[in-house]
XYZ file of C-alpha atoms in Angstrom:
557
model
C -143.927 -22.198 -99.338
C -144.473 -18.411 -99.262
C -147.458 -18.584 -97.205
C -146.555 -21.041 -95.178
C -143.188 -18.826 -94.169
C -145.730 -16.212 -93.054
C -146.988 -18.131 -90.526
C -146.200 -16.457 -86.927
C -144.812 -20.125 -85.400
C -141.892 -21.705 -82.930
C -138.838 -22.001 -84.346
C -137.613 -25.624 -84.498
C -141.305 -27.500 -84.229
C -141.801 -29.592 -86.459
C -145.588 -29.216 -89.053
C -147.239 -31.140 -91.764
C -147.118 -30.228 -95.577
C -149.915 -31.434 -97.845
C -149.409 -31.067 -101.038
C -151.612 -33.247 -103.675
C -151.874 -36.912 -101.976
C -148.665 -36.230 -100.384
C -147.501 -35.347 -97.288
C -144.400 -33.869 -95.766
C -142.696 -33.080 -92.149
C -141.239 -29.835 -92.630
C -139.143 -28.193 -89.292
C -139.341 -24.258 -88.904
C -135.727 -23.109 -89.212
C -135.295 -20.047 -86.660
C -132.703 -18.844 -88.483
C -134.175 -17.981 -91.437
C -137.677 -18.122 -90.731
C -138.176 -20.483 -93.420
C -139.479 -24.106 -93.325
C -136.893 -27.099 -94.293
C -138.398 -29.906 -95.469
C -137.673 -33.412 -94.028
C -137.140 -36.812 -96.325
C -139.796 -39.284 -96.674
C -141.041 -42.016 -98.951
C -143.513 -43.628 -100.484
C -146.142 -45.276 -99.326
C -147.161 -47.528 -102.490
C -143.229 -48.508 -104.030
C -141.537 -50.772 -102.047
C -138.347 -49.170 -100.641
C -139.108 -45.887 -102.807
C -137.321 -42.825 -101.022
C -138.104 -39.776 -102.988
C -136.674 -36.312 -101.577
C -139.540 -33.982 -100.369
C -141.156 -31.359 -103.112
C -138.892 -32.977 -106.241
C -140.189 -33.714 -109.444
C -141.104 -37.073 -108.289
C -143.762 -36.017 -105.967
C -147.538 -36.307 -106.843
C -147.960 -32.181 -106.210
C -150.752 -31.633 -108.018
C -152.332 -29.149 -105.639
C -150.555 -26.012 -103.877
C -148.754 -26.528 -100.375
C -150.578 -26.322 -97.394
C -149.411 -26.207 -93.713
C -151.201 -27.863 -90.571
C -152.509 -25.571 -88.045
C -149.686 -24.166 -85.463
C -149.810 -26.073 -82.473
C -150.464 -29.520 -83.661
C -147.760 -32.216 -83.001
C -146.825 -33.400 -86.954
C -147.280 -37.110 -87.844
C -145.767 -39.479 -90.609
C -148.963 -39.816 -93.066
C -149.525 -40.893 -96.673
C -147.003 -39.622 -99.116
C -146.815 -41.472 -102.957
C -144.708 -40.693 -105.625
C -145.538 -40.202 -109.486
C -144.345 -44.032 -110.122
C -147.521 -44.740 -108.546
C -148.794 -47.765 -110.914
C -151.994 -46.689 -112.895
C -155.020 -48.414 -111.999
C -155.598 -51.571 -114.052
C -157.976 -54.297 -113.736
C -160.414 -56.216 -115.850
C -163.165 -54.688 -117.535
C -166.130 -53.569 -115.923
C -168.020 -56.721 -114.788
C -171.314 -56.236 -117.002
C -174.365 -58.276 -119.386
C -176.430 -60.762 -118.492
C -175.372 -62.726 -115.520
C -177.048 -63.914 -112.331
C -177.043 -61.302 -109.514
C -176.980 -63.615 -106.555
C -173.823 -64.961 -107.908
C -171.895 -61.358 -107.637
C -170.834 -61.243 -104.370
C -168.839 -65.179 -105.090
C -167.384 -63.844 -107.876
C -165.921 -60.721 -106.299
C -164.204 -62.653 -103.424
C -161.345 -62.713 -105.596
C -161.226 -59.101 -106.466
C -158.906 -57.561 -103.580
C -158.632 -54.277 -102.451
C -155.519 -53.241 -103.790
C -154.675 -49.791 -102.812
C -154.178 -47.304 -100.103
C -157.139 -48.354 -98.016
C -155.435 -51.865 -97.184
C -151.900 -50.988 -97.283
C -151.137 -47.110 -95.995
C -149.985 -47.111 -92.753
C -151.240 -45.621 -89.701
C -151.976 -41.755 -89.883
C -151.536 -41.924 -86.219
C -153.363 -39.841 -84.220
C -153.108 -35.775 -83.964
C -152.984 -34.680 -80.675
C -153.250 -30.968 -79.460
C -150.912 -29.630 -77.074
C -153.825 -28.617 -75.033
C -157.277 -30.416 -75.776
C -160.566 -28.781 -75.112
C -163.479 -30.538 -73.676
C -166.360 -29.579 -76.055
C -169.937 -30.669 -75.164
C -172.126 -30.458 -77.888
C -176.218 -30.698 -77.177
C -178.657 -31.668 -79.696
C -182.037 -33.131 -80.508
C -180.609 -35.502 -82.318
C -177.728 -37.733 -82.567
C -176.479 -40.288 -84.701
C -177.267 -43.610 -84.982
C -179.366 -43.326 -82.101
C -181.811 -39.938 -83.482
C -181.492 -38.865 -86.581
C -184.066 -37.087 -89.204
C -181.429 -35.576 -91.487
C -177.652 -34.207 -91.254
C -177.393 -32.918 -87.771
C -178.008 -36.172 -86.427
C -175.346 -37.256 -89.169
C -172.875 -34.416 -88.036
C -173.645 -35.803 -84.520
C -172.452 -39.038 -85.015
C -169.275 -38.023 -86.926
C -167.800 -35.057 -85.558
C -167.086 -36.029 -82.327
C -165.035 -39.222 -82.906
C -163.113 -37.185 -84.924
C -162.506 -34.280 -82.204
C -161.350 -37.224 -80.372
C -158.903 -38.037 -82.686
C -157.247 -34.561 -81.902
C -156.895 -35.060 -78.237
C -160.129 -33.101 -76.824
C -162.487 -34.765 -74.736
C -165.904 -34.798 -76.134
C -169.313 -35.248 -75.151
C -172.852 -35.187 -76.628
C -175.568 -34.924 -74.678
C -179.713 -36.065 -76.626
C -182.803 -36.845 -75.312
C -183.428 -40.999 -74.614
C -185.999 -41.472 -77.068
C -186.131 -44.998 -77.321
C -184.756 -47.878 -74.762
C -180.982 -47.658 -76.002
C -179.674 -51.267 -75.264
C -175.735 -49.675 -75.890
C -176.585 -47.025 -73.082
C -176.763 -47.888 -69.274
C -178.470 -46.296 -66.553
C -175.916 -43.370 -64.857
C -178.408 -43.742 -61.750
C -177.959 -40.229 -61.644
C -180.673 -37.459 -61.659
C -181.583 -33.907 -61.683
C -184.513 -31.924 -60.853
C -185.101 -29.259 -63.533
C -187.844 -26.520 -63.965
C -190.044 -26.638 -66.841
C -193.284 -24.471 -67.014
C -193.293 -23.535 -63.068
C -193.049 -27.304 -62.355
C -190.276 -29.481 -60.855
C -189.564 -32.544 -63.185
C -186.773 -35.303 -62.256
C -184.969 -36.264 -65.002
C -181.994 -39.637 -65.677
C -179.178 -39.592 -67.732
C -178.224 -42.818 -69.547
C -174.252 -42.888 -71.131
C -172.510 -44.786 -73.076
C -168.612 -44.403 -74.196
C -168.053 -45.504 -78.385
C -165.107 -44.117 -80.351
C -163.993 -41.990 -77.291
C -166.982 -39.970 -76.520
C -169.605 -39.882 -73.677
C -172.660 -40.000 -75.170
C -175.482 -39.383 -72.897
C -178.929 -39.519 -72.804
C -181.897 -37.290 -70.720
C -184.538 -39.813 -70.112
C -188.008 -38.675 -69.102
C -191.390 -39.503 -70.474
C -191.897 -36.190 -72.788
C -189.303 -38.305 -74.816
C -189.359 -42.104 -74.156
C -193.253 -42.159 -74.316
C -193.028 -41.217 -77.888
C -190.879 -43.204 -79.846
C -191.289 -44.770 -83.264
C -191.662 -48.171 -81.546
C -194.700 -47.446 -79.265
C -196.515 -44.237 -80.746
C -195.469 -44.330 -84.292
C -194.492 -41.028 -83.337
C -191.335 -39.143 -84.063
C -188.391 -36.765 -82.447
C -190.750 -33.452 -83.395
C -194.109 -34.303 -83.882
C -196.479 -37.397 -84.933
C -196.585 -36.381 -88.523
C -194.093 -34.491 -90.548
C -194.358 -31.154 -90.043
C -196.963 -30.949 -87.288
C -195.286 -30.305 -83.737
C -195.818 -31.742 -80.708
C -198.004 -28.681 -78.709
C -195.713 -29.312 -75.680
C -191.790 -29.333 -78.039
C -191.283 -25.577 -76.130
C -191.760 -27.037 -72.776
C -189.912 -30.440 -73.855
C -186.857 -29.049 -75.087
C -186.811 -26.321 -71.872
C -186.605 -29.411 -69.805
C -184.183 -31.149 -72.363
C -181.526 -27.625 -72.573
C -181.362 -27.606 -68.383
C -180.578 -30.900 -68.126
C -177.719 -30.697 -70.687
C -176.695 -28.471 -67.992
C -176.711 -30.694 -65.077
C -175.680 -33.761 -66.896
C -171.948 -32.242 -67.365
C -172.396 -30.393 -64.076
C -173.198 -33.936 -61.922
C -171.610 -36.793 -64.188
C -168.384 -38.300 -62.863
C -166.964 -40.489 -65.825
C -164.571 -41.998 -63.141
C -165.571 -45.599 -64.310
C -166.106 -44.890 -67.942
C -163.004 -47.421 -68.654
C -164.791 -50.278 -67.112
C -168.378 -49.157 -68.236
C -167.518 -48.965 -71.802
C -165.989 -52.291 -72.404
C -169.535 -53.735 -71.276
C -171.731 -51.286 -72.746
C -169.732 -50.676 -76.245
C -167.997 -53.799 -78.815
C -164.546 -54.658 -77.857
C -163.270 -52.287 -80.611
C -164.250 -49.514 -78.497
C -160.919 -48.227 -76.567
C -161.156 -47.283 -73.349
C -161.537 -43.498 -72.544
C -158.303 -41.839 -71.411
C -160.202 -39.159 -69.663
C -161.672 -39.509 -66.194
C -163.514 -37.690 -63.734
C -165.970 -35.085 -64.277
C -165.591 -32.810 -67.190
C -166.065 -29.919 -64.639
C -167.067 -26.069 -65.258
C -164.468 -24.812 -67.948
C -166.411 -26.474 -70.784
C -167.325 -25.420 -74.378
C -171.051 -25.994 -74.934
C -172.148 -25.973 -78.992
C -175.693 -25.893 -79.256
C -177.358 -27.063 -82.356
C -180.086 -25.194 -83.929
C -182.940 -24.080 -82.108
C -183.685 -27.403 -79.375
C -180.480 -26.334 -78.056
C -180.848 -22.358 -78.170
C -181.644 -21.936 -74.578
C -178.424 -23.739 -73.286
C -176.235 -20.082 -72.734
C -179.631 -18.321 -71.509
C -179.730 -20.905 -68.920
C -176.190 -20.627 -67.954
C -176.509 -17.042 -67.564
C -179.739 -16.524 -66.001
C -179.103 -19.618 -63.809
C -175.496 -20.611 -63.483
C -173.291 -18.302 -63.333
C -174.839 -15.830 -61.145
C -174.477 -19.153 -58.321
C -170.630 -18.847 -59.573
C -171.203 -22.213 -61.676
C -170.022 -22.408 -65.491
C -167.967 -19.096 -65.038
C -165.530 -19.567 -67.725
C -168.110 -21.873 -70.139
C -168.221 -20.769 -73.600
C -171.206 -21.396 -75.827
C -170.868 -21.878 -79.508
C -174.022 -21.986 -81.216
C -174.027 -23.753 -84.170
C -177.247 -23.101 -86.664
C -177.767 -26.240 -89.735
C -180.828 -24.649 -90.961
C -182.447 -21.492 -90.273
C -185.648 -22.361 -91.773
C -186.327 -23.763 -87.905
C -186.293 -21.109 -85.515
C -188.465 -22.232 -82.659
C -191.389 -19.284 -82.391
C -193.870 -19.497 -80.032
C -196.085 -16.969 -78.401
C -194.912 -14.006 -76.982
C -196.629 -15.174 -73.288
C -194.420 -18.370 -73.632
C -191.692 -16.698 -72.042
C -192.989 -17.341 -68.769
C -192.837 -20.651 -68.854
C -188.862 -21.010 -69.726
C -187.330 -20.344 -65.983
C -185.480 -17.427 -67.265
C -184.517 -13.827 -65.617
C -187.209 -11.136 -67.163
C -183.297 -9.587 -68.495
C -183.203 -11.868 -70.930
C -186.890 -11.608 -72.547
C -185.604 -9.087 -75.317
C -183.349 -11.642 -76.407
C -186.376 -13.831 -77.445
C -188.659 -10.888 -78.725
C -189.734 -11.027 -82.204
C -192.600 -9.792 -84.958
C -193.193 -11.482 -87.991
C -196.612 -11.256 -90.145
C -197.454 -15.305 -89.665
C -200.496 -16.138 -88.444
C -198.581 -19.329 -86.400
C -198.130 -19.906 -83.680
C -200.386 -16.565 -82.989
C -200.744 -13.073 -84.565
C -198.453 -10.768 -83.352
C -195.656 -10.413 -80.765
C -193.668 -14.060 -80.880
C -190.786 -15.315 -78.653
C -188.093 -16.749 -80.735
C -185.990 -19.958 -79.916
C -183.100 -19.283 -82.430
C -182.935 -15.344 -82.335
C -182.545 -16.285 -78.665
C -179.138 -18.364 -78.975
C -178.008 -15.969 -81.945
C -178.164 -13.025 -79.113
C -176.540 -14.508 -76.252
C -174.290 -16.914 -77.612
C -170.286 -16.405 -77.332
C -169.764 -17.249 -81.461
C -172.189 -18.377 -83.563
C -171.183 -20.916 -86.281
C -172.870 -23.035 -89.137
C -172.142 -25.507 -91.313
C -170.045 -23.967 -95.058
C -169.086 -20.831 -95.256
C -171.439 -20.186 -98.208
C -174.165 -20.637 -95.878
C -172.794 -17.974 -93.758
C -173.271 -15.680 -96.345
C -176.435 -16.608 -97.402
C -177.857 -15.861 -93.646
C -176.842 -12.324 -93.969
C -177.602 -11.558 -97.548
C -181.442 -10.896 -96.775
C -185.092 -12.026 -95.369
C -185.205 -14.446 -98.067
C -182.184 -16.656 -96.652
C -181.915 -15.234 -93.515
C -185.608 -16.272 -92.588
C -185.649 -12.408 -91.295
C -182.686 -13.388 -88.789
C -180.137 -11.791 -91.142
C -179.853 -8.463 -89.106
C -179.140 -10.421 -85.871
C -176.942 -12.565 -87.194
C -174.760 -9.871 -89.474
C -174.583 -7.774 -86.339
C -173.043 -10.591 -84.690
C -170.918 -11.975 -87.164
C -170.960 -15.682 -87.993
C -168.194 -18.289 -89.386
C -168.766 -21.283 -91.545
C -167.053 -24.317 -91.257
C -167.974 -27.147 -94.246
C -169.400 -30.325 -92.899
C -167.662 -33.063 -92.997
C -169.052 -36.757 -92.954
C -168.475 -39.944 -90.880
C -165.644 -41.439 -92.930
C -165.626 -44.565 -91.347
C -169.231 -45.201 -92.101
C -168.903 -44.026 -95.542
C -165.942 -45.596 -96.492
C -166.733 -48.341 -99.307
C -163.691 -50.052 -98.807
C -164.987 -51.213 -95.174
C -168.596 -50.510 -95.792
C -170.890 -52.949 -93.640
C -173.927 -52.504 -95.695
C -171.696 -53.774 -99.061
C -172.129 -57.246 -100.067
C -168.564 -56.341 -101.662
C -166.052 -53.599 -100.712
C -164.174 -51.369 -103.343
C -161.333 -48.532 -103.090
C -160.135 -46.807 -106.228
C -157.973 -49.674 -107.182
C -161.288 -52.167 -108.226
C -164.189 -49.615 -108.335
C -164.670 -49.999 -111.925
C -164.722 -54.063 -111.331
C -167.498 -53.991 -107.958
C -169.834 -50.744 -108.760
C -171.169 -52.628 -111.677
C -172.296 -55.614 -109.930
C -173.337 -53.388 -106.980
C -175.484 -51.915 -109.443
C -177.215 -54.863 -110.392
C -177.324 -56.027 -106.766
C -179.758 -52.503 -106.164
C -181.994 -53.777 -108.961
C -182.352 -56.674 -107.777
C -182.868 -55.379 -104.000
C -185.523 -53.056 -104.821
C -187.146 -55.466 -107.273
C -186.528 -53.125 -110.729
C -185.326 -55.186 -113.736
C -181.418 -56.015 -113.567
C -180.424 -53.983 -116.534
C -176.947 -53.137 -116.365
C -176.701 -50.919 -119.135
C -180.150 -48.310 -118.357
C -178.715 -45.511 -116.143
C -180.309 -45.674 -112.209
C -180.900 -42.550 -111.003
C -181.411 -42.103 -107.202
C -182.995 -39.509 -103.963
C -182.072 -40.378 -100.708
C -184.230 -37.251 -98.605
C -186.572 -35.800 -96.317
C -189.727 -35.513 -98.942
C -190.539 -31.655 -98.076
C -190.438 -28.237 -100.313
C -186.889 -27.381 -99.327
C -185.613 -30.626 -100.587
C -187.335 -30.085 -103.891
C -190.041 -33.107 -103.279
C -192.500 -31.389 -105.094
C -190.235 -30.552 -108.119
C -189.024 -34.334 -108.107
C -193.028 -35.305 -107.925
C -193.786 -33.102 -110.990
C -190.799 -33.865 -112.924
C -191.193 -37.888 -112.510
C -193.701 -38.451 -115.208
C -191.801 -36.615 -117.711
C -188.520 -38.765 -116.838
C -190.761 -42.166 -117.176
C -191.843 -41.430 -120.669
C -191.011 -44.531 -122.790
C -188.419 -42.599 -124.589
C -186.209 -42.055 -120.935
C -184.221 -45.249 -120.636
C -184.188 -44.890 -116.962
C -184.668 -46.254 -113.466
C -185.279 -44.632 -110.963
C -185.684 -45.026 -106.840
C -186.401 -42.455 -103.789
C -185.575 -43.633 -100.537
C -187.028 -40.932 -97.596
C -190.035 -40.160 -95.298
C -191.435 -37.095 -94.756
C -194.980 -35.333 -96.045
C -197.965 -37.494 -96.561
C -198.764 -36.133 -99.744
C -195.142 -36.639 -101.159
C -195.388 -40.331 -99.877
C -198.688 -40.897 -101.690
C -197.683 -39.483 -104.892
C -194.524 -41.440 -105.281
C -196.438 -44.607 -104.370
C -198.695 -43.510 -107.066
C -195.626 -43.328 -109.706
C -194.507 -46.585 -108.353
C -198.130 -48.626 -109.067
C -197.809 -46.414 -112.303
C -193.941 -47.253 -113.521
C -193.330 -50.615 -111.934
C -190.644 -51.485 -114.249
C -188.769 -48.072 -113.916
C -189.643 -46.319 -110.248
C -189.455 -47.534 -106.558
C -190.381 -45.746 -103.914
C -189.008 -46.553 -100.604
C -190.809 -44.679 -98.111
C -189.325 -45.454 -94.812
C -185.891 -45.165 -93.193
C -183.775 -47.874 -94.237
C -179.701 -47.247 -93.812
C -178.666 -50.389 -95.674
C -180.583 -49.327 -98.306
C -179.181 -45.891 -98.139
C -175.779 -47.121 -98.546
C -176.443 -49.473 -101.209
C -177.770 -46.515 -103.453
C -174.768 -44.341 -103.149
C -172.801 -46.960 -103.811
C -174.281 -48.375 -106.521
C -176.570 -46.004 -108.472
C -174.793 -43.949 -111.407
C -176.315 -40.922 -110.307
C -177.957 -38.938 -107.276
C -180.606 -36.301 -107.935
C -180.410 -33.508 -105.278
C -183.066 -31.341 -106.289
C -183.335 -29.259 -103.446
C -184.171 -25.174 -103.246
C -181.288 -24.523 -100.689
C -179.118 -27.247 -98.636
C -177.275 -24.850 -95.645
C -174.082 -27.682 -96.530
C -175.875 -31.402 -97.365
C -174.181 -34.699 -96.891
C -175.645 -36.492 -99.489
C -173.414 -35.571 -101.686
C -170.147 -35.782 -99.580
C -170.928 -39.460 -99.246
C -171.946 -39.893 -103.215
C -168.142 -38.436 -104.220
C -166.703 -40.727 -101.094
């Protein structure tokens, strides 16, 4: 309790202590600057009442306070007479897989995921309303984790009593997104363009959508194209003058969009489970912008070349938020012209590397761009923070910029409604920690069976789930594969993931090679995806550097 004593709070407000699975109310006592705990009980026993912080608490970590400010709430709390975990053995042997899921309908979900009680919801004294503009955005976009942190982030932002929007290009025809019927006339490349927003309201955010053909006429569904280029790793020629367009219209959406009827609107464009938005009206000029990585770079150059000198956005902050500096966004140095900015901002963009691409010499650069004029600059663990500023190497010869600077790291964090296997969707049957060792085995067998290996329950199953490209270790995976099949290896194996051509044809070539011990999956598949982490015994992350990753997040979940 020492540090949480130091804490400069009001006297009599009442926090949260977390200590182990536990949690506690504690009130500041103004008298003696201290924090008195109050009583609570446990959430497993029946009529249990154990006294806070005594011996029959579960304290198996040190005490931690919530952040000052934050109303407290009545949350989880067990005591040690917790009952261990018991069930039957692991199910296991020969048996037939299609009959797993009607023997599991008996095994029930025994612990805290069907029987805590509500968490409630944390609410701030005074929410912010964050907009957060990206190139992708889960599950509408996605290529990796920022559509992932996309999806997730805000719902939970929600949760905390700020009012949240993301704003992503309309890449495909949406069918949970309706037409706004409101546009905006931008300037990309010295011409006018008109562009349409599309919005939708799920889990309490606005999500909307730019729609113009530089993005709808390229979609998987029509081109076989995708969000960057038609091939991995090969850009679209015209991405600078695309994502110009798509960072001013981020602008205008929150500057023109009047969510006055997003009640109504999202019971008939979202499920019934959707709530209604509590928030109405538009979301006016005292935003926070975060900009993600380097589509979004241009969004405070635009609001201080443009904006604010017409007394618009005056108090807007912009937090931009990098999730992998390998992707900076250089083009030619002569591109500048073509971005609608004031000449005071081209040293911002300037920038000399020895690459032959785009062109020798002199570049403009997307990223160094939103590291310059950006109010904080953020990314996604703190160990990535201090990779960016430890040298060229990791700072893909950024680190100067962004160590003058400064930058903070905040660990991602996942979706944990998708990811939770005791409500999973994609799970023929659900487990919490109370039947895992019952349901992962059949699982198991189930993912055999799925992706047509041999159901052996006792021959470990390895598992990727990946972009297939040099920074997630494709080509060590590629080499190493024909060592791991040797007869001697009992051991499956299956990659699920798209990405370079000459990944995908190898690991076809291992599958035609193994058949009995290797899939490869080459395509997105999210079913599939889930199915894996859930029932694979282990994951193979093989990659040079991950700025945070997911992948594993959702394998320990």
């Amino acid at each position: 309790m020492a540090a949480a004593a130091s804490l400069s709070v009001p006297a009599g407000k009442l926090y949260v202590a977390v200590s182990g699975s536990s949690i506690s109310l504690l009130r500041h006592d103004s008298s003696s600057s201290s924090f008195v705990a109050t009583a609570g009980s446990c959430h497993v026993c029946p009529g249990c009442c154990v006294p806070p912080f005594s011996s029959d608490v579960d304290a198996c970590r040190p005490c931690t306070i919530a952040l000052p400010g934050m109303d407290a709430f009545q949350g989880l709390r067990s005591c040690k007479r917790y009952p261990k975990l018991a069930g039957s053995p692991p199910l296991g042997g020969a048996r037939s897989v299609s009959s797993f899921a009607e023997q599991m309908k008996s095994v029930t979900l025994r612990g805290a995921s069907t029987s805590r009680p509500s968490r409630g919801v944390v609410s701030c004294e005074a929410g912010m309303k964050i907009v957060f503009v990206s190139a992708e955005v889960g599950p509408w976009s996605k290529t990796g984790g920022l559509g992932d942190v996309l999806a997730g982030l805000p719902p939970a932002l929600v949760a905390r009593g700020h009012r949240v929007m993301t704003v992503a290009p309309r890449y495909d025809q949406y069918r949970d997104a309706w037409d706004t019927s409101v546009t905006a006339d931008v300037v990309v490349g010295g011409r006018t363009e008109t562009v349409r927003f599309f919005h939708c309201h799920k889990r309490g955010v606005d999500r909307v959508f730019v729609d113009h053909p530089l993005f709808l006429a390229r979609v998987w569904g029509k081109t076989g194209g995708k969000i960057y280029g038609e091939t991995t790793g090969e850009d679209y020629p015209d991405n600078q003058l695309r994502f110009s367009l798509f960072n001013q219209a981020a602008i205008e959406a929150v500057r023109l969009l009047d969510f006055k009827h997003s009640s109504s609107s999202s019971s008939s464009s979202s499920s019934s489970s959707n709530s209604p938005s509590p928030f109405q009206g538009p979301y006016g000029d005292d935003v926070i912008f975060v900009a993600n990585d380097w589509h979004s770079a241009l969004v405070p150059c635009y609001l201080k070349s443009i904006y604010k000198p017409r007394g618009q956005f005056v108090n807007a902050k912009v937090a931009f938020c990098v999730h992998n500096v390998l992707y900076q966004g250089r083009f030619a140095a002569t591109d500048f012209d073509l971005l609608n900015l004031g000449e005071e901002l081209r040293p911002s963009f300037g920038f000399l590397d020895g690459y032959e691409k785009p062109v020798v010499g002199p570049k403009i650069n997307w990223m160094k761009a939103g590291f310059e004029e950006a109010d904080v600059l953020l990314t996604v663990s703190p160990n990535y923070a201090k990779e960016l500023v430890s040298g060229e190497d990791k700072g893909m010869e950024l680190n100067h910029v962004v160590q003058r600077r400064g930058i903070v790291g905040i660990v991602n964090g996942m979706d944990v409604q998708e990811w939770d296997p005791a409500s999973d969707k994609y799970l023929e049957v659900n487990y919490d920690a109370s039947n895992v060792l019952e349901v992962k085995p059949g699982l198991k067998e189930l993912l055999q069976a799925e992706v047509g290996l041999p159901v052996l329950p006792h021959v470990p199953l390895f598992a990727f789930i990946g972009r297939l490209e040099e920074q997630k270790g494709s080509d060590v995976l590629c080499a190493a594969l024909p060592k791991l099949m040797q007869e001697e290896n009992a051991l499956q194996m299956v990659v699920l993931g798209t990405g370079k051509k000459r990944f995908e044809s190898e690991l076809r070539a291992l599958e035609k090679r193994y058949p009995e011990r290797f899939r490869a999956v080459c395509k997105f598949n999210a079913p599939l995806a889930h199915l894996l982490t859930a029932g694979a015994d282990f994951m193979v992350i093989p990659s040079r550097f991950e700025p945070c990753g997911l992948i594993q997040l959702h394998a320990m979940r």
